[in-house]
Short mmCIF file of C-alpha atoms in Angstrom, two decimals:
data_model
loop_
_atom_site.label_atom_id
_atom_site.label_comp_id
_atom_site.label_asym_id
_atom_site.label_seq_id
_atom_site.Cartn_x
_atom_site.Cartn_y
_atom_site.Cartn_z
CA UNK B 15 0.00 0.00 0.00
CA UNK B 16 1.01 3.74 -0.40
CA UNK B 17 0.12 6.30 1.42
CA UNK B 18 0.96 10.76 0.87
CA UNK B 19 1.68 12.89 3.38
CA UNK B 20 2.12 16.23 3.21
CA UNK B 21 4.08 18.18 6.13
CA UNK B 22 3.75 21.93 5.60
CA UNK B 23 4.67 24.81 7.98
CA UNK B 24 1.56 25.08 9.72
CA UNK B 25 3.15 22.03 11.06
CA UNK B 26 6.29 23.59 13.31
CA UNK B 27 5.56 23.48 16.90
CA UNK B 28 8.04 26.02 18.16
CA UNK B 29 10.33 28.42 16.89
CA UNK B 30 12.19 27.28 14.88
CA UNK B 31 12.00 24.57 11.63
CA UNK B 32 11.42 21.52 13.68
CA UNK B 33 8.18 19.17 14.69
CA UNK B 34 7.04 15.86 15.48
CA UNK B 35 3.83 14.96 13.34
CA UNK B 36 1.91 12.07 14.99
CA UNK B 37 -0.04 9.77 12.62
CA UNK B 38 -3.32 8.73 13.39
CA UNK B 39 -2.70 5.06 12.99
CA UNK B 40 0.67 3.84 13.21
CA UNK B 41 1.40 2.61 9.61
CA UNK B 42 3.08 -1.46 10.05
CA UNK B 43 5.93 -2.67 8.09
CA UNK B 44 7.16 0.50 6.09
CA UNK B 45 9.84 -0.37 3.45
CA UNK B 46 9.87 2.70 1.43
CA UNK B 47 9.86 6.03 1.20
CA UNK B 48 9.62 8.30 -1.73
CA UNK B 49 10.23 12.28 -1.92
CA UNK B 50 7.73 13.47 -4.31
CA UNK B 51 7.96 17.36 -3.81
CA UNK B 52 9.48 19.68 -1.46
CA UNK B 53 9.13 23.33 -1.81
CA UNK B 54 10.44 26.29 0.38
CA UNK B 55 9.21 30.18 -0.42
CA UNK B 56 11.76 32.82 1.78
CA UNK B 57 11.71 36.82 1.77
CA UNK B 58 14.57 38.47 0.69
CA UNK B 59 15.52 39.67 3.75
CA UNK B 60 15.68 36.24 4.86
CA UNK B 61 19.24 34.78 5.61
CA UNK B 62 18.73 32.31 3.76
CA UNK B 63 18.61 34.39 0.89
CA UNK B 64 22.39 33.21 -0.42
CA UNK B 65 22.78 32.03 -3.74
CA UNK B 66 23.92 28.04 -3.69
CA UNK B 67 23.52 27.81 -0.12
CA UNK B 68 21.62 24.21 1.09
CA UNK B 69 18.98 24.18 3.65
CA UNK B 70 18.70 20.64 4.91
CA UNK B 71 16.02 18.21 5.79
CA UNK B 72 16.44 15.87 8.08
CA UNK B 73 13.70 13.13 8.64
CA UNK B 74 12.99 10.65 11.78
CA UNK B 75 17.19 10.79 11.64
CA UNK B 76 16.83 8.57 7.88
CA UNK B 77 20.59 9.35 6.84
CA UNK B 78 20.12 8.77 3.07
CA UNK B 79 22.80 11.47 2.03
CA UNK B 80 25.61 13.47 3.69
CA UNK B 81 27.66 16.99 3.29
CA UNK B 82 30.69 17.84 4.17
CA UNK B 83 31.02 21.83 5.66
CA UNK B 84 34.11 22.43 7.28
CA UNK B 85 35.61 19.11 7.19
CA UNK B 86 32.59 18.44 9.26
CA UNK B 87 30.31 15.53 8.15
CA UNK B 88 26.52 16.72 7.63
CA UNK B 89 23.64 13.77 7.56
CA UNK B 90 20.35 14.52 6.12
CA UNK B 91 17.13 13.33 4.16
CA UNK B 92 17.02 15.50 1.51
CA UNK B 93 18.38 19.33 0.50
CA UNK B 94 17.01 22.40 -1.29
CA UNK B 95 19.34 24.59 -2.80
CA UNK B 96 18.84 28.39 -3.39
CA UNK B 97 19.10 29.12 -6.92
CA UNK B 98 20.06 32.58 -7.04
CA UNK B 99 19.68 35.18 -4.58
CA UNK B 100 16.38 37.78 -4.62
CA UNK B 101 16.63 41.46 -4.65
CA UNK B 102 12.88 42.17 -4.47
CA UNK B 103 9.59 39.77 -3.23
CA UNK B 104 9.92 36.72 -2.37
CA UNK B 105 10.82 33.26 -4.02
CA UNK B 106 9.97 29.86 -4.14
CA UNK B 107 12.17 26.88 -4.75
CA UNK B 108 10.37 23.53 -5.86
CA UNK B 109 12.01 20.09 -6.76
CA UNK B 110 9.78 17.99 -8.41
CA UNK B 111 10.78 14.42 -8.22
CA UNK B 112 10.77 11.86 -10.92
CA UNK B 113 13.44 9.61 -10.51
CA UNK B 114 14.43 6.35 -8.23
CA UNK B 115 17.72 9.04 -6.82
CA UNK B 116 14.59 10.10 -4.04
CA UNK B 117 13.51 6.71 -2.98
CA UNK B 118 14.84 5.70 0.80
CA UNK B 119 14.53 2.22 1.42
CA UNK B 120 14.58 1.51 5.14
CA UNK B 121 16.65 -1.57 6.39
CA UNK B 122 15.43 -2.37 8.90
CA UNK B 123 11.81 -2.36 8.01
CA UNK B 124 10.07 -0.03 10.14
CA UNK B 125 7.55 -2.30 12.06
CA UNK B 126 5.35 0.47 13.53
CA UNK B 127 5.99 4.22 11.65
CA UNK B 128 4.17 6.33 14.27
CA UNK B 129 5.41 9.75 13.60
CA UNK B 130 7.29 11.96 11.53
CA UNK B 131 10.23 14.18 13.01
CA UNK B 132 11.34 16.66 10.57
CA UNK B 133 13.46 19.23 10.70
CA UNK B 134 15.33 22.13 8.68
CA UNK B 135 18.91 22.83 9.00
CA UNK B 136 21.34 25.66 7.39
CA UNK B 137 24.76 24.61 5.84
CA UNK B 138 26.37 25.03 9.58
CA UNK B 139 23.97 21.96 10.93
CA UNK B 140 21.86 25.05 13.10
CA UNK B 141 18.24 24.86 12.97
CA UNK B 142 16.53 27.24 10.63
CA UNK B 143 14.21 30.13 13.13
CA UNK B 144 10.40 29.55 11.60
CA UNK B 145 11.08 33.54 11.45
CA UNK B 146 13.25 32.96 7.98
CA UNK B 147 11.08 30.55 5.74
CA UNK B 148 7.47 31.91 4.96
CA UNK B 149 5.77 28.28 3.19
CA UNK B 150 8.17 24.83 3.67
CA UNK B 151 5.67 21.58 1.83
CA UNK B 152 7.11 18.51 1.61
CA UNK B 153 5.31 15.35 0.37
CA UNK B 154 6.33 11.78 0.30
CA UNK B 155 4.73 8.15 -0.42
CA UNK B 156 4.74 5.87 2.21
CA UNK B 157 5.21 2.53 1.37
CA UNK B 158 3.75 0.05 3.53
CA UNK B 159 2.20 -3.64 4.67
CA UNK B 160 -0.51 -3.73 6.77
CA UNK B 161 -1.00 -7.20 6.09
CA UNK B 162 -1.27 -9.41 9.73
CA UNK B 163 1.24 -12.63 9.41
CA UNK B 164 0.63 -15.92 11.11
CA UNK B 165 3.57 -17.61 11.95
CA UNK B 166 3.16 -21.16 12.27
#
């Protein structure tokens, strides 16, 4: 079975970029995860407003990729990079997925997915203040058995 979710900032529960998004029903047996959009709209007057610069995403701690920043080892879900810095408005950075590069496959299987921690992180591994990003959406298919097995 697959399942969408999609985490927005409504979402954050403090501060700054970071939550923990309970599921209603625990999903059972998740083997796969797919990124199928994550978007991220900033001022200009946000920091983050710095051509090339990442802003990270880290997931329930799923390490599929990793940056180095000062000979410092970064681990993180997925990344958003800005384009090109704004002089007026604000902007909106999309990646549109359509490739297997965004699939995480989780080993071990995850017998009982019950929440979602996500988090955003600048290039220096700080969280991001909520004060700096004005929309952050992120959806992904969950990949899942709910199927009960007897063992015999």
């Amino acid at each position: 079975q697959k399942t969408a979710y999609e985490i927005s900032t409504r979402d954050w529960s403090s501060d700054v970029c970071s939550s923990d998004l309970n599921l209603d029903e625990p999903l059972r047996n998740v083997y796969k995860i797919n990124i199928i959009l994550t978007m991220i709209n900033i001022s200009q007057t946000s920091p983050l407003n710095v051509s090339l610069e990442p802003i990270y995403i880290n997931l329930n701690d799923y390490q599929r990729l990793i940056a180095k920043y000062n000979n410092n080892n970064i681990y993180y879900f997925e990344s958003i990079i800005m384009e090109n810095s704004i002089t007026s408005g604000t902007i909106s950075i999309k990646n549109d997925f359509n490739s297997n590069d965004t699939i995480y496959y989780l080993n071990p299987i995850e017998p009982q997915l019950k929440r979602f921690q996500i988090s955003l992180y600048d290039k220096e591994n700080n969280l991001i203040p909520k004060a700096n990003i004005n929309k952050f959406v992120m959806k992904l298919g969950i990949y899942y058995n709910n199927r009960k097995t007897t063992r015999i």
